[in-house]
Short mmCIF file of C-alpha atoms in Angstrom, two decimals:
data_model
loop_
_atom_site.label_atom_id
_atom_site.label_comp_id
_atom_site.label_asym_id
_atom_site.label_seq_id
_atom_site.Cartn_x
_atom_site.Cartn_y
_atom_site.Cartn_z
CA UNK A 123 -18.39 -25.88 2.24
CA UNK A 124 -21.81 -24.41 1.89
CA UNK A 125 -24.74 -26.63 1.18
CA UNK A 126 -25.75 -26.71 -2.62
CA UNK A 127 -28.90 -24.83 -2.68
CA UNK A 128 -30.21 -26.81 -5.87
CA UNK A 129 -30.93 -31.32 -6.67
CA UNK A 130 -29.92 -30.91 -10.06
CA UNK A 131 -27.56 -28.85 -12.60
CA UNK A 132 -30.14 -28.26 -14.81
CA UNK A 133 -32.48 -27.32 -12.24
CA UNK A 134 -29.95 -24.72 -11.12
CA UNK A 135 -29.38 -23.71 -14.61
CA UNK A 136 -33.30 -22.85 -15.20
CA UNK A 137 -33.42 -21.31 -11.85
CA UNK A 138 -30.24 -18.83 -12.93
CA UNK A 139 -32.70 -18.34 -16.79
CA UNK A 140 -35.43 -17.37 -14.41
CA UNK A 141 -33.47 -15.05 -12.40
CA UNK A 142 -31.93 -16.02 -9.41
CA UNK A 143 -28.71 -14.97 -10.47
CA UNK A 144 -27.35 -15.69 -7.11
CA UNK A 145 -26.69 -18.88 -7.85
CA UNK A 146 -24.74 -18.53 -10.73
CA UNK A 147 -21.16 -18.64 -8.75
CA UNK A 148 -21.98 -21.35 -6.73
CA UNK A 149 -23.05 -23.49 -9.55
CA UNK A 150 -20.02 -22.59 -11.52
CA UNK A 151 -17.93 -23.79 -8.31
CA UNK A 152 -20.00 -26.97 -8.30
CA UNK A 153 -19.59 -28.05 -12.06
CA UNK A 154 -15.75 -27.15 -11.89
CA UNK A 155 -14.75 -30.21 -10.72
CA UNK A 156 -16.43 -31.93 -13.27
CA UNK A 157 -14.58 -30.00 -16.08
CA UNK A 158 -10.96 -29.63 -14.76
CA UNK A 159 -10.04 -33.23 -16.19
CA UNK A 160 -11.24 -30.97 -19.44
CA UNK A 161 -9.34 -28.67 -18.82
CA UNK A 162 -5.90 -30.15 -17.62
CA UNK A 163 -5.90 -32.50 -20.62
CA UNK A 164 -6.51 -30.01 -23.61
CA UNK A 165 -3.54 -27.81 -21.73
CA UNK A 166 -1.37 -30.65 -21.98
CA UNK A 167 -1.96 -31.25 -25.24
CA UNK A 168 -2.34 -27.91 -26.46
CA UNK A 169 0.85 -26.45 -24.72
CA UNK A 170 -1.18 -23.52 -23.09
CA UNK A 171 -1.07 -22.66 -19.73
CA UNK A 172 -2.93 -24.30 -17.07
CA UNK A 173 -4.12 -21.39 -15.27
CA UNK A 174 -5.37 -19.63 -17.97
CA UNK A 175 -7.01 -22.46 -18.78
CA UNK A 176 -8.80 -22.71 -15.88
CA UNK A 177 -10.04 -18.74 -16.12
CA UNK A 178 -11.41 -19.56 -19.34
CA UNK A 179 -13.17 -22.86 -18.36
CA UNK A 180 -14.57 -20.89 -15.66
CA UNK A 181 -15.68 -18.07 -18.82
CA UNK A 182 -17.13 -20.67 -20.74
CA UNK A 183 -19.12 -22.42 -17.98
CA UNK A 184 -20.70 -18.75 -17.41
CA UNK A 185 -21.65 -18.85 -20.86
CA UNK A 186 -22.49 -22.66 -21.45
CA UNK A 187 -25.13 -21.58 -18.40
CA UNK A 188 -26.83 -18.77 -20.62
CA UNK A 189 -26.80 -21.22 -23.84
CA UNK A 190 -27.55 -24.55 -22.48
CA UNK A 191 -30.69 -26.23 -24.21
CA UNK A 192 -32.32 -28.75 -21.91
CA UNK A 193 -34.69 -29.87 -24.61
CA UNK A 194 -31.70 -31.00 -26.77
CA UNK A 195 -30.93 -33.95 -24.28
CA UNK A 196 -27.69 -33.36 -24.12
CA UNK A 197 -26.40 -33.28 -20.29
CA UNK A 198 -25.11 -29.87 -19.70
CA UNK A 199 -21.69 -30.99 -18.22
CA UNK A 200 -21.01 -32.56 -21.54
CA UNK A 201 -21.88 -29.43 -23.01
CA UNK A 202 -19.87 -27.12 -21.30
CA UNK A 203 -16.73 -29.70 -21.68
CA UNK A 204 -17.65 -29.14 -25.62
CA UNK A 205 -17.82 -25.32 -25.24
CA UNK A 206 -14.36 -25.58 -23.05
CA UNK A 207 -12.88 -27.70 -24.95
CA UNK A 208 -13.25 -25.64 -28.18
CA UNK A 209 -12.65 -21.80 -26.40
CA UNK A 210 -9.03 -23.36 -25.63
CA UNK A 211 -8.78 -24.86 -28.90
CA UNK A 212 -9.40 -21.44 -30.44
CA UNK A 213 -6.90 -19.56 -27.96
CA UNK A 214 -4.57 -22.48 -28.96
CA UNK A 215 -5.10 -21.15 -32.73
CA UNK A 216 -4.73 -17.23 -31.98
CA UNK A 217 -1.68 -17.95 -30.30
CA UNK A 218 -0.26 -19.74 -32.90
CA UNK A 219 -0.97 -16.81 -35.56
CA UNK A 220 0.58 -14.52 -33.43
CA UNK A 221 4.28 -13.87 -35.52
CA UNK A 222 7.15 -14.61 -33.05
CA UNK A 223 9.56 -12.09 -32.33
CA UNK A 224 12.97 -12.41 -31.59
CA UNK A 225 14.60 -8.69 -29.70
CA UNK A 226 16.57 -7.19 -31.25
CA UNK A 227 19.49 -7.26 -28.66
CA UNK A 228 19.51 -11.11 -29.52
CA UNK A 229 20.33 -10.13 -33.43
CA UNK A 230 23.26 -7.89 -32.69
CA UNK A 231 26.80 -9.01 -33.56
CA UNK A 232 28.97 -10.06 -31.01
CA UNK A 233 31.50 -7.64 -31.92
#
């Protein structure tokens, strides 16, 4: 594994604000490990699948990287476990509105 090229995640995530977009993927890969616990336990609970889970805990650390406040003293790990958390909460909903369908080859009579 390649050696981190930033001493903090906030650092990282000011460096990404100010540009150096280069690091964006390799602090996603470092922070990922931090939020799969996240991740495995709300797709247990919520019934969703775990790999699809993981695409959109990778999403949402993208975008917990371009709204992270570091003045609100909140460490940014626990806010991109918030911003996970709710994103699969929210699939969880949509997929429950979705109206179930049965095919039709399962209605016909056994005649």
């Amino acid at each position: 594994m390649a050696q981190q090229r930033f001493t903090s995640i906030e650092e990282a995530v000011e460096r990404i604000r100010r540009g150096e977009q280069s690091l964006r993927e390799e602090l996603i890969a470092a922070c990922l490990p931090a939020v799969r616990p996240t991740i495995r336990q709300a797709a247990r609970q919520l019934r969703l699948d775990e790999a699809d889970c993981v695409s959109i805990g990778m999403e949402m650390l993208n975008l917990a990287i371009d709204r992270f406040k570091p003045d609100s003293h909140v460490p940014f790990i626990q806010y991109a476990r918030l911003i996970i958390r709710n994103r699969l909460i929210d699939c969880y909903h949509r997929q429950e509105k979705q109206p179930r369908t049965l095919p039709f080859t399962d209605c016909e009579s056994p005649d």
